Amino acid sequence: MKILLTGATGLLGSAIVEAAHQRSLVCNALPRPSLSLHTLSALANALQGYDVLIHAAANTNVEQCEVAPDDCYRDNFLLTELIAIAAAIAKVKMVFISSTGIYGEGQEIPYREYDSVHPPTHHHRSKMMAEQAVISQNPCNLVIRTGWLFGGAAANPKNFVARRIDEAREAMKAKGYIESNTEQRGVPCFNQDIATRILNLTSANWSGVFNCVNTGSASRFEYVRAVIELAGLPLEVRPSNAAAFQRKAKVSNNEMAVNWKMDTLGLPEMPAWRTSLEHYIKNALLAEGVQQ
């Protein structure tokens, strides 16, 4: 299987590159295409000779998407639509990375793939529209809904786990505690687990929409408390509500999901989120000296 990948340096994209190389698969990066009259032909030409295109690039700044929606829809919807059309022209399977956040506030239990979506923000609506474009161009394409990704290099500014450890260390010098939201719930997802499962689904030629998350769920408070505990930091994590965090984007308090489709099809269960978090902190962040 020969892969062309957008977002190759991102949190998930970098894990896909690593997982592909471990399998001796060709996985080349596709730089962000410029939007012009020649975009479709350039993309179709770039796809020649590949078996699959994984589109992992996205505008992930949920707050900024509320301020500049045109940029959000350009990056997440329009570009994805053009890539999907080009993939259809080139007869190349496409895998699109979406978000469990698109489900919205419809229920309080974890979402399954058959639940309706009610995207609560411009970011999530742009991802929903992109999903529709991808499937409409080729029903054999694959859409992956995931969320709350962690992993990667400690130096990455978007590394949630490493930044919480930094925040905890600063708090230990000052007020002696940090606060975290008890109201919002989701599934912390290890980028390596998700990347591995994406390649498994792709190589088996699955299509349609799949939730792809680690097993279990947590509130932001439970998640952050686990990070601090597993990092061995003697710091109190205090509960707070969503109102304490001033946000422009009214994200759903329920971003939980389960892998109903994979489980029903008899695919292997995904690892538990806390097990993968412990592995990541002790074997990756420790190796980089983050806890020293």
PDB file of N, CA and C in Angstrom, residues 84-187:
ATOM      1  N   ALA A  84     -11.095  15.504  -2.245  1.00  0.00           N
ATOM      2  CA  ALA A  84     -11.963  14.346  -2.488  1.00  0.00           C
ATOM      3  C   ALA A  84     -12.302  14.211  -3.971  1.00  0.00           C
ATOM      4  N   ILE A  85     -12.554  15.326  -4.630  1.00  0.00           N
ATOM      5  CA  ILE A  85     -12.836  15.288  -6.066  1.00  0.00           C
ATOM      6  C   ILE A  85     -11.608  14.795  -6.830  1.00  0.00           C
ATOM      7  N   ALA A  86     -10.431  15.331  -6.450  1.00  0.00           N
ATOM      8  CA  ALA A  86      -9.191  14.912  -7.121  1.00  0.00           C
ATOM      9  C   ALA A  86      -8.925  13.425  -6.907  1.00  0.00           C
ATOM     10  N   ALA A  87      -9.184  12.938  -5.700  1.00  0.00           N
ATOM     11  CA  ALA A  87      -8.988  11.515  -5.424  1.00  0.00           C
ATOM     12  C   ALA A  87      -9.923  10.665  -6.276  1.00  0.00           C
ATOM     13  N   ALA A  88     -11.151  11.142  -6.456  1.00  0.00           N
ATOM     14  CA  ALA A  88     -12.106  10.416  -7.295  1.00  0.00           C
ATOM     15  C   ALA A  88     -11.642  10.387  -8.753  1.00  0.00           C
ATOM     16  N   ILE A  89     -11.119  11.513  -9.226  1.00  0.00           N
ATOM     17  CA  ILE A  89     -10.599  11.575 -10.596  1.00  0.00           C
ATOM     18  C   ILE A  89      -9.439  10.599 -10.767  1.00  0.00           C
ATOM     19  N   ALA A  90      -8.553  10.548  -9.754  1.00  0.00           N
ATOM     20  CA  ALA A  90      -7.370   9.694  -9.828  1.00  0.00           C
ATOM     21  C   ALA A  90      -7.667   8.243  -9.452  1.00  0.00           C
ATOM     22  N   LYS A  91      -8.931   7.991  -9.028  1.00  0.00           N
ATOM     23  CA  LYS A  91      -9.341   6.640  -8.599  1.00  0.00           C
ATOM     24  C   LYS A  91      -8.485   6.135  -7.428  1.00  0.00           C
ATOM     25  N   VAL A  92      -8.305   7.032  -6.450  1.00  0.00           N
ATOM     26  CA  VAL A  92      -7.533   6.731  -5.242  1.00  0.00           C
ATOM     27  C   VAL A  92      -8.457   6.803  -4.026  1.00  0.00           C
ATOM     28  N   LYS A  93      -8.410   5.799  -3.177  1.00  0.00           N
ATOM     29  CA  LYS A  93      -9.219   5.784  -1.961  1.00  0.00           C
ATOM     30  C   LYS A  93      -8.781   6.921  -1.044  1.00  0.00           C
ATOM     31  N   MET A  94      -9.742   7.554  -0.377  1.00  0.00           N
ATOM     32  CA  MET A  94      -9.440   8.660   0.528  1.00  0.00           C
ATOM     33  C   MET A  94      -9.864   8.309   1.939  1.00  0.00           C
ATOM     34  N   VAL A  95      -9.007   8.666   2.901  1.00  0.00           N
ATOM     35  CA  VAL A  95      -9.314   8.533   4.321  1.00  0.00           C
ATOM     36  C   VAL A  95      -9.317   9.937   4.912  1.00  0.00           C
ATOM     37  N   PHE A  96     -10.419  10.309   5.545  1.00  0.00           N
ATOM     38  CA  PHE A  96     -10.560  11.663   6.090  1.00  0.00           C
ATOM     39  C   PHE A  96     -10.655  11.598   7.608  1.00  0.00           C
ATOM     40  N   ILE A  97      -9.883  12.449   8.290  1.00  0.00           N
ATOM     41  CA  ILE A  97      -9.883  12.482   9.748  1.00  0.00           C
ATOM     42  C   ILE A  97     -10.860  13.552  10.227  1.00  0.00           C
ATOM     43  N   SER A  98     -11.908  13.108  10.890  1.00  0.00           N
ATOM     44  CA  SER A  98     -12.931  14.002  11.406  1.00  0.00           C
ATOM     45  C   SER A  98     -12.882  14.012  12.938  1.00  0.00           C
ATOM     46  N   SER A  99     -13.959  14.459  13.563  1.00  0.00           N
ATOM     47  CA  SER A  99     -13.956  14.693  15.008  1.00  0.00           C
ATOM     48  C   SER A  99     -15.215  14.157  15.675  1.00  0.00           C
ATOM     49  N   THR A 100     -15.050  13.563  16.850  1.00  0.00           N
ATOM     50  CA  THR A 100     -16.227  13.163  17.635  1.00  0.00           C
ATOM     51  C   THR A 100     -16.989  14.375  18.156  1.00  0.00           C
ATOM     52  N   GLY A 101     -16.376  15.547  18.087  1.00  0.00           N
ATOM     53  CA  GLY A 101     -17.055  16.759  18.527  1.00  0.00           C
ATOM     54  C   GLY A 101     -18.228  17.155  17.659  1.00  0.00           C
ATOM     55  N   ILE A 102     -18.351  16.563  16.451  1.00  0.00           N
ATOM     56  CA  ILE A 102     -19.453  16.950  15.571  1.00  0.00           C
ATOM     57  C   ILE A 102     -20.798  16.436  16.071  1.00  0.00           C
ATOM     58  N   TYR A 103     -20.796  15.469  17.003  1.00  0.00           N
ATOM     59  CA  TYR A 103     -22.077  14.933  17.478  1.00  0.00           C
ATOM     60  C   TYR A 103     -22.892  15.975  18.230  1.00  0.00           C
ATOM     61  N   GLY A 104     -22.241  16.863  18.967  1.00  0.00           N
ATOM     62  CA  GLY A 104     -22.954  17.939  19.647  1.00  0.00           C
ATOM     63  C   GLY A 104     -23.548  17.522  20.978  1.00  0.00           C
ATOM     64  N   GLU A 105     -24.683  18.154  21.330  1.00  0.00           N
ATOM     65  CA  GLU A 105     -25.285  17.997  22.661  1.00  0.00           C
ATOM     66  C   GLU A 105     -26.516  17.101  22.659  1.00  0.00           C
ATOM     67  N   GLY A 106     -26.618  16.193  21.713  1.00  0.00           N
ATOM     68  CA  GLY A 106     -27.849  15.420  21.564  1.00  0.00           C
ATOM     69  C   GLY A 106     -28.154  14.449  22.681  1.00  0.00           C
ATOM     70  N   GLN A 107     -27.124  14.032  23.449  1.00  0.00           N
ATOM     71  CA  GLN A 107     -27.351  13.047  24.506  1.00  0.00           C
ATOM     72  C   GLN A 107     -26.222  13.126  25.526  1.00  0.00           C
ATOM     73  N   GLU A 108     -26.387  12.388  26.612  1.00  0.00           N
ATOM     74  CA  GLU A 108     -25.396  12.411  27.686  1.00  0.00           C
ATOM     75  C   GLU A 108     -24.543  11.145  27.731  1.00  0.00           C
ATOM     76  N   ILE A 109     -24.888  10.130  26.931  1.00  0.00           N
ATOM     77  CA  ILE A 109     -24.112   8.896  26.878  1.00  0.00           C
ATOM     78  C   ILE A 109     -23.189   8.940  25.659  1.00  0.00           C
ATOM     79  N   PRO A 110     -22.188   8.067  25.603  1.00  0.00           N
ATOM     80  CA  PRO A 110     -21.271   8.092  24.449  1.00  0.00           C
ATOM     81  C   PRO A 110     -21.986   7.865  23.127  1.00  0.00           C
ATOM     82  N   TYR A 111     -21.497   8.541  22.095  1.00  0.00           N
ATOM     83  CA  TYR A 111     -22.110   8.470  20.773  1.00  0.00           C
ATOM     84  C   TYR A 111     -21.648   7.250  19.995  1.00  0.00           C
ATOM     85  N   ARG A 112     -22.577   6.709  19.224  1.00  0.00           N
ATOM     86  CA  ARG A 112     -22.300   5.649  18.266  1.00  0.00           C
ATOM     87  C   ARG A 112     -22.471   6.213  16.856  1.00  0.00           C
ATOM     88  N   GLU A 113     -21.966   5.499  15.885  1.00  0.00           N
ATOM     89  CA  GLU A 113     -21.980   6.029  14.523  1.00  0.00           C
ATOM     90  C   GLU A 113     -23.380   6.266  13.982  1.00  0.00           C
ATOM     91  N   TYR A 114     -24.378   5.577  14.510  1.00  0.00           N
ATOM     92  CA  TYR A 114     -25.735   5.769  14.000  1.00  0.00           C
ATOM     93  C   TYR A 114     -26.454   6.952  14.649  1.00  0.00           C
ATOM     94  N   ASP A 115     -25.833   7.603  15.636  1.00  0.00           N
ATOM     95  CA  ASP A 115     -26.436   8.790  16.248  1.00  0.00           C
ATOM     96  C   ASP A 115     -26.319   9.983  15.305  1.00  0.00           C
ATOM     97  N   SER A 116     -27.329  10.832  15.316  1.00  0.00           N
ATOM     98  CA  SER A 116     -27.313  12.014  14.451  1.00  0.00           C
ATOM     99  C   SER A 116     -26.303  13.031  14.958  1.00  0.00           C
ATOM    100  N   VAL A 117     -25.826  13.867  14.062  1.00  0.00           N
ATOM    101  CA  VAL A 117     -24.826  14.871  14.420  1.00  0.00           C
ATOM    102  C   VAL A 117     -25.458  16.258  14.446  1.00  0.00           C
ATOM    103  N   HIS A 118     -25.045  17.061  15.423  1.00  0.00           N
ATOM    104  CA  HIS A 118     -25.512  18.435  15.581  1.00  0.00           C
ATOM    105  C   HIS A 118     -24.306  19.302  15.933  1.00  0.00           C
ATOM    106  N   PRO A 119     -23.454  19.592  14.951  1.00  0.00           N
ATOM    107  CA  PRO A 119     -22.188  20.281  15.240  1.00  0.00           C
ATOM    108  C   PRO A 119     -22.410  21.620  15.941  1.00  0.00           C
ATOM    109  N   PRO A 120     -21.733  21.841  17.079  1.00  0.00           N
ATOM    110  CA  PRO A 120     -22.004  23.027  17.889  1.00  0.00           C
ATOM    111  C   PRO A 120     -21.187  24.265  17.534  1.00  0.00           C
ATOM    112  N   THR A 121     -20.154  24.125  16.710  1.00  0.00           N
ATOM    113  CA  THR A 121     -19.269  25.242  16.386  1.00  0.00           C
ATOM    114  C   THR A 121     -19.006  25.268  14.884  1.00  0.00           C
ATOM    115  N   HIS A 122     -18.417  26.380  14.413  1.00  0.00           N
ATOM    116  CA  HIS A 122     -18.024  26.456  13.000  1.00  0.00           C
ATOM    117  C   HIS A 122     -17.019  25.351  12.673  1.00  0.00           C
ATOM    118  N   HIS A 123     -16.079  25.115  13.576  1.00  0.00           N
ATOM    119  CA  HIS A 123     -15.082  24.068  13.332  1.00  0.00           C
ATOM    120  C   HIS A 123     -15.770  22.729  13.091  1.00  0.00           C
ATOM    121  N   HIS A 124     -16.682  22.364  13.960  1.00  0.00           N
ATOM    122  CA  HIS A 124     -17.317  21.052  13.845  1.00  0.00           C
ATOM    123  C   HIS A 124     -18.280  20.999  12.653  1.00  0.00           C
ATOM    124  N   ARG A 125     -18.932  22.098  12.337  1.00  0.00           N
ATOM    125  CA  ARG A 125     -19.807  22.109  11.152  1.00  0.00           C
ATOM    126  C   ARG A 125     -18.969  21.956   9.877  1.00  0.00           C
ATOM    127  N   SER A 126     -17.788  22.576   9.858  1.00  0.00           N
ATOM    128  CA  SER A 126     -16.920  22.446   8.677  1.00  0.00           C
ATOM    129  C   SER A 126     -16.454  20.997   8.514  1.00  0.00           C
ATOM    130  N   LYS A 127     -16.229  20.304   9.616  1.00  0.00           N
ATOM    131  CA  LYS A 127     -15.824  18.898   9.542  1.00  0.00           C
ATOM    132  C   LYS A 127     -16.981  18.020   9.064  1.00  0.00           C
ATOM    133  N   MET A 128     -18.194  18.334   9.515  1.00  0.00           N
ATOM    134  CA  MET A 128     -19.371  17.586   9.053  1.00  0.00           C
ATOM    135  C   MET A 128     -19.555  17.751   7.547  1.00  0.00           C
ATOM    136  N   MET A 129     -19.448  18.990   7.062  1.00  0.00           N
ATOM    137  CA  MET A 129     -19.597  19.240   5.634  1.00  0.00           C
ATOM    138  C   MET A 129     -18.507  18.528   4.839  1.00  0.00           C
ATOM    139  N   ALA A 130     -17.291  18.486   5.398  1.00  0.00           N
ATOM    140  CA  ALA A 130     -16.189  17.789   4.731  1.00  0.00           C
ATOM    141  C   ALA A 130     -16.464  16.293   4.666  1.00  0.00           C
ATOM    142  N   GLU A 131     -16.979  15.713   5.752  1.00  0.00           N
ATOM    143  CA  GLU A 131     -17.354  14.299   5.744  1.00  0.00           C
ATOM    144  C   GLU A 131     -18.316  13.997   4.599  1.00  0.00           C
ATOM    145  N   GLN A 132     -19.336  14.835   4.470  1.00  0.00           N
ATOM    146  CA  GLN A 132     -20.347  14.625   3.435  1.00  0.00           C
ATOM    147  C   GLN A 132     -19.730  14.697   2.047  1.00  0.00           C
ATOM    148  N   ALA A 133     -18.804  15.637   1.858  1.00  0.00           N
ATOM    149  CA  ALA A 133     -18.142  15.763   0.555  1.00  0.00           C
ATOM    150  C   ALA A 133     -17.300  14.523   0.250  1.00  0.00           C
ATOM    151  N   VAL A 134     -16.608  14.011   1.239  1.00  0.00           N
ATOM    152  CA  VAL A 134     -15.739  12.848   1.043  1.00  0.00           C
ATOM    153  C   VAL A 134     -16.548  11.612   0.663  1.00  0.00           C
ATOM    154  N   ILE A 135     -17.635  11.359   1.383  1.00  0.00           N
ATOM    155  CA  ILE A 135     -18.450  10.178   1.115  1.00  0.00           C
ATOM    156  C   ILE A 135     -19.218  10.322  -0.197  1.00  0.00           C
ATOM    157  N   SER A 136     -19.655  11.542  -0.508  1.00  0.00           N
ATOM    158  CA  SER A 136     -20.426  11.734  -1.738  1.00  0.00           C
ATOM    159  C   SER A 136     -19.562  11.517  -2.980  1.00  0.00           C
ATOM    160  N   GLN A 137     -18.285  11.815  -2.903  1.00  0.00           N
ATOM    161  CA  GLN A 137     -17.402  11.624  -4.055  1.00  0.00           C
ATOM    162  C   GLN A 137     -17.092  10.154  -4.304  1.00  0.00           C
ATOM    163  N   ASN A 138     -17.057   9.380  -3.218  1.00  0.00           N
ATOM    164  CA  ASN A 138     -16.779   7.941  -3.364  1.00  0.00           C
ATOM    165  C   ASN A 138     -17.257   7.228  -2.103  1.00  0.00           C
ATOM    166  N   PRO A 139     -18.323   6.438  -2.181  1.00  0.00           N
ATOM    167  CA  PRO A 139     -18.825   5.756  -0.980  1.00  0.00           C
ATOM    168  C   PRO A 139     -17.843   4.742  -0.403  1.00  0.00           C
ATOM    169  N   CYS A 140     -16.787   4.433  -1.140  1.00  0.00           N
ATOM    170  CA  CYS A 140     -15.756   3.527  -0.621  1.00  0.00           C
ATOM    171  C   CYS A 140     -14.700   4.265   0.192  1.00  0.00           C
ATOM    172  N   ASN A 141     -14.823   5.585   0.305  1.00  0.00           N
ATOM    173  CA  ASN A 141     -13.900   6.348   1.136  1.00  0.00           C
ATOM    174  C   ASN A 141     -14.169   6.051   2.614  1.00  0.00           C
ATOM    175  N   LEU A 142     -13.217   6.428   3.449  1.00  0.00           N
ATOM    176  CA  LEU A 142     -13.272   6.129   4.872  1.00  0.00           C
ATOM    177  C   LEU A 142     -13.200   7.422   5.679  1.00  0.00           C
ATOM    178  N   VAL A 143     -14.118   7.588   6.632  1.00  0.00           N
ATOM    179  CA  VAL A 143     -14.137   8.743   7.532  1.00  0.00           C
ATOM    180  C   VAL A 143     -13.881   8.250   8.949  1.00  0.00           C
ATOM    181  N   ILE A 144     -12.903   8.861   9.603  1.00  0.00           N
ATOM    182  CA  ILE A 144     -12.522   8.490  10.963  1.00  0.00           C
ATOM    183  C   ILE A 144     -12.893   9.628  11.912  1.00  0.00           C
ATOM    184  N   ARG A 145     -13.738   9.329  12.891  1.00  0.00           N
ATOM    185  CA  ARG A 145     -14.077  10.317  13.920  1.00  0.00           C
ATOM    186  C   ARG A 145     -13.296  10.004  15.192  1.00  0.00           C
ATOM    187  N   THR A 146     -12.440  10.924  15.580  1.00  0.00           N
ATOM    188  CA  THR A 146     -11.648  10.748  16.785  1.00  0.00           C
ATOM    189  C   THR A 146     -11.605  12.072  17.544  1.00  0.00           C
ATOM    190  N   GLY A 147     -10.876  12.120  18.651  1.00  0.00           N
ATOM    191  CA  GLY A 147     -10.827  13.362  19.407  1.00  0.00           C
ATOM    192  C   GLY A 147      -9.933  13.260  20.629  1.00  0.00           C
ATOM    193  N   TRP A 148      -9.658  14.408  21.244  1.00  0.00           N
ATOM    194  CA  TRP A 148      -8.848  14.502  22.461  1.00  0.00           C
ATOM    195  C   TRP A 148      -7.525  13.755  22.290  1.00  0.00           C
ATOM    196  N   LEU A 149      -6.850  14.021  21.175  1.00  0.00           N
ATOM    197  CA  LEU A 149      -5.601  13.330  20.870  1.00  0.00           C
ATOM    198  C   LEU A 149      -4.467  13.773  21.791  1.00  0.00           C
ATOM    199  N   PHE A 150      -3.662  12.821  22.201  1.00  0.00           N
ATOM    200  CA  PHE A 150      -2.433  13.135  22.928  1.00  0.00           C
ATOM    201  C   PHE A 150      -1.299  12.299  22.352  1.00  0.00           C
ATOM    202  N   GLY A 151      -0.064  12.711  22.677  1.00  0.00           N
ATOM    203  CA  GLY A 151       1.111  12.013  22.187  1.00  0.00           C
ATOM    204  C   GLY A 151       2.051  12.969  21.478  1.00  0.00           C
ATOM    205  N   GLY A 152       3.071  12.410  20.863  1.00  0.00           N
ATOM    206  CA  GLY A 152       4.001  13.216  20.090  1.00  0.00           C
ATOM    207  C   GLY A 152       5.097  13.836  20.936  1.00  0.00           C
ATOM    208  N   ALA A 153       5.870  14.707  20.298  1.00  0.00           N
ATOM    209  CA  ALA A 153       7.025  15.333  20.933  1.00  0.00           C
ATOM    210  C   ALA A 153       6.602  16.294  22.036  1.00  0.00           C
ATOM    211  N   ALA A 154       7.345  16.305  23.121  1.00  0.00           N
ATOM    212  CA  ALA A 154       7.017  17.189  24.244  1.00  0.00           C
ATOM    213  C   ALA A 154       7.105  18.655  23.857  1.00  0.00           C
ATOM    214  N   ALA A 155       7.976  18.980  22.907  1.00  0.00           N
ATOM    215  CA  ALA A 155       8.178  20.378  22.516  1.00  0.00           C
ATOM    216  C   ALA A 155       7.018  20.950  21.711  1.00  0.00           C
ATOM    217  N   ASN A 156       6.154  20.087  21.198  1.00  0.00           N
ATOM    218  CA  ASN A 156       5.020  20.558  20.401  1.00  0.00           C
ATOM    219  C   ASN A 156       4.115  21.427  21.271  1.00  0.00           C
ATOM    220  N   PRO A 157       3.866  22.683  20.878  1.00  0.00           N
ATOM    221  CA  PRO A 157       3.013  23.557  21.690  1.00  0.00           C
ATOM    222  C   PRO A 157       1.605  22.998  21.912  1.00  0.00           C
ATOM    223  N   LYS A 158       1.147  22.116  21.012  1.00  0.00           N
ATOM    224  CA  LYS A 158      -0.190  21.546  21.120  1.00  0.00           C
ATOM    225  C   LYS A 158      -0.209  20.225  21.905  1.00  0.00           C
ATOM    226  N   ASN A 159       0.920  19.870  22.515  1.00  0.00           N
ATOM    227  CA  ASN A 159       0.984  18.641  23.288  1.00  0.00           C
ATOM    228  C   ASN A 159       0.262  18.862  24.618  1.00  0.00           C
ATOM    229  N   PHE A 160      -0.977  18.391  24.694  1.00  0.00           N
ATOM    230  CA  PHE A 160      -1.832  18.647  25.860  1.00  0.00           C
ATOM    231  C   PHE A 160      -1.206  18.096  27.138  1.00  0.00           C
ATOM    232  N   VAL A 161      -0.698  16.882  27.087  1.00  0.00           N
ATOM    233  CA  VAL A 161      -0.162  16.243  28.287  1.00  0.00           C
ATOM    234  C   VAL A 161       1.078  16.980  28.779  1.00  0.00           C
ATOM    235  N   ALA A 162       2.022  17.269  27.890  1.00  0.00           N
ATOM    236  CA  ALA A 162       3.244  17.965  28.283  1.00  0.00           C
ATOM    237  C   ALA A 162       2.944  19.361  28.822  1.00  0.00           C
ATOM    238  N   ARG A 163       1.964  20.052  28.217  1.00  0.00           N
ATOM    239  CA  ARG A 163       1.643  21.397  28.690  1.00  0.00           C
ATOM    240  C   ARG A 163       0.975  21.363  30.069  1.00  0.00           C
ATOM    241  N   ARG A 164       0.191  20.315  30.351  1.00  0.00           N
ATOM    242  CA  ARG A 164      -0.407  20.217  31.684  1.00  0.00           C
ATOM    243  C   ARG A 164       0.665  19.939  32.732  1.00  0.00           C
ATOM    244  N   ILE A 165       1.679  19.176  32.355  1.00  0.00           N
ATOM    245  CA  ILE A 165       2.788  18.928  33.275  1.00  0.00           C
ATOM    246  C   ILE A 165       3.542  20.227  33.518  1.00  0.00           C
ATOM    247  N   ASP A 166       3.761  21.012  32.474  1.00  0.00           N
ATOM    248  CA  ASP A 166       4.398  22.329  32.633  1.00  0.00           C
ATOM    249  C   ASP A 166       3.564  23.216  33.562  1.00  0.00           C
ATOM    250  N   GLU A 167       2.254  23.233  33.320  1.00  0.00           N
ATOM    251  CA  GLU A 167       1.355  24.055  34.128  1.00  0.00           C
ATOM    252  C   GLU A 167       1.407  23.625  35.599  1.00  0.00           C
ATOM    253  N   ALA A 168       1.459  22.307  35.825  1.00  0.00           N
ATOM    254  CA  ALA A 168       1.509  21.788  37.193  1.00  0.00           C
ATOM    255  C   ALA A 168       2.790  22.221  37.891  1.00  0.00           C
ATOM    256  N   ARG A 169       3.906  22.170  37.187  1.00  0.00           N
ATOM    257  CA  ARG A 169       5.179  22.564  37.795  1.00  0.00           C
ATOM    258  C   ARG A 169       5.171  24.046  38.192  1.00  0.00           C
ATOM    259  N   GLU A 170       4.589  24.866  37.316  1.00  0.00           N
ATOM    260  CA  GLU A 170       4.496  26.288  37.643  1.00  0.00           C
ATOM    261  C   GLU A 170       3.588  26.507  38.847  1.00  0.00           C
ATOM    262  N   ALA A 171       2.498  25.770  38.909  1.00  0.00           N
ATOM    263  CA  ALA A 171       1.562  25.907  40.024  1.00  0.00           C
ATOM    264  C   ALA A 171       2.202  25.475  41.341  1.00  0.00           C
ATOM    265  N   MET A 172       3.081  24.484  41.280  1.00  0.00           N
ATOM    266  CA  MET A 172       3.756  24.016  42.494  1.00  0.00           C
ATOM    267  C   MET A 172       4.643  25.105  43.098  1.00  0.00           C
ATOM    268  N   LYS A 173       5.072  26.061  42.265  1.00  0.00           N
ATOM    269  CA  LYS A 173       5.901  27.163  42.748  1.00  0.00           C
ATOM    270  C   LYS A 173       5.052  28.325  43.260  1.00  0.00           C
ATOM    271  N   ALA A 174       3.761  28.295  42.935  1.00  0.00           N
ATOM    272  CA  ALA A 174       2.909  29.442  43.251  1.00  0.00           C
ATOM    273  C   ALA A 174       1.736  29.038  44.145  1.00  0.00           C
ATOM    274  N   LYS A 175       0.542  28.885  43.543  1.00  0.00           N
ATOM    275  CA  LYS A 175      -0.668  28.682  44.345  1.00  0.00           C
ATOM    276  C   LYS A 175      -0.836  27.259  44.855  1.00  0.00           C
ATOM    277  N   GLY A 176      -0.128  26.303  44.270  1.00  0.00           N
ATOM    278  CA  GLY A 176      -0.162  24.949  44.803  1.00  0.00           C
ATOM    279  C   GLY A 176      -1.278  24.070  44.292  1.00  0.00           C
ATOM    280  N   TYR A 177      -1.988  24.503  43.256  1.00  0.00           N
ATOM    281  CA  TYR A 177      -3.041  23.670  42.666  1.00  0.00           C
ATOM    282  C   TYR A 177      -3.338  24.167  41.256  1.00  0.00           C
ATOM    283  N   ILE A 178      -3.998  23.320  40.475  1.00  0.00           N
ATOM    284  CA  ILE A 178      -4.556  23.740  39.198  1.00  0.00           C
ATOM    285  C   ILE A 178      -6.016  23.331  39.161  1.00  0.00           C
ATOM    286  N   GLU A 179      -6.768  23.916  38.247  1.00  0.00           N
ATOM    287  CA  GLU A 179      -8.188  23.621  38.127  1.00  0.00           C
ATOM    288  C   GLU A 179      -8.482  22.983  36.772  1.00  0.00           C
ATOM    289  N   SER A 180      -9.518  22.163  36.729  1.00  0.00           N
ATOM    290  CA  SER A 180      -9.915  21.552  35.466  1.00  0.00           C
ATOM    291  C   SER A 180     -11.414  21.303  35.461  1.00  0.00           C
ATOM    292  N   ASN A 181     -11.955  21.292  34.261  1.00  0.00           N
ATOM    293  CA  ASN A 181     -13.401  21.246  34.022  1.00  0.00           C
ATOM    294  C   ASN A 181     -13.979  19.852  34.299  1.00  0.00           C
ATOM    295  N   THR A 182     -14.965  19.793  35.183  1.00  0.00           N
ATOM    296  CA  THR A 182     -15.623  18.513  35.478  1.00  0.00           C
ATOM    297  C   THR A 182     -16.806  18.242  34.555  1.00  0.00           C
ATOM    298  N   GLU A 183     -17.247  19.245  33.782  1.00  0.00           N
ATOM    299  CA  GLU A 183     -18.482  19.112  33.014  1.00  0.00           C
ATOM    300  C   GLU A 183     -18.280  18.475  31.637  1.00  0.00           C
ATOM    301  N   GLN A 184     -17.194  18.807  30.974  1.00  0.00           N
ATOM    302  CA  GLN A 184     -16.980  18.266  29.629  1.00  0.00           C
ATOM    303  C   GLN A 184     -16.347  16.887  29.712  1.00  0.00           C
ATOM    304  N   ARG A 185     -16.900  15.951  28.940  1.00  0.00           N
ATOM    305  CA  ARG A 185     -16.395  14.580  28.924  1.00  0.00           C
ATOM    306  C   ARG A 185     -16.037  14.176  27.493  1.00  0.00           C
ATOM    307  N   GLY A 186     -15.010  13.354  27.386  1.00  0.00           N
ATOM    308  CA  GLY A 186     -14.585  12.841  26.091  1.00  0.00           C
ATOM    309  C   GLY A 186     -13.747  11.598  26.280  1.00  0.00           C
ATOM    310  N   VAL A 187     -12.994  11.242  25.247  1.00  0.00           N
ATOM    311  CA  VAL A 187     -12.115  10.072  25.309  1.00  0.00           C
ATOM    312  C   VAL A 187     -10.696  10.507  24.957  1.00  0.00           C
TER     313      VAL A 187
END
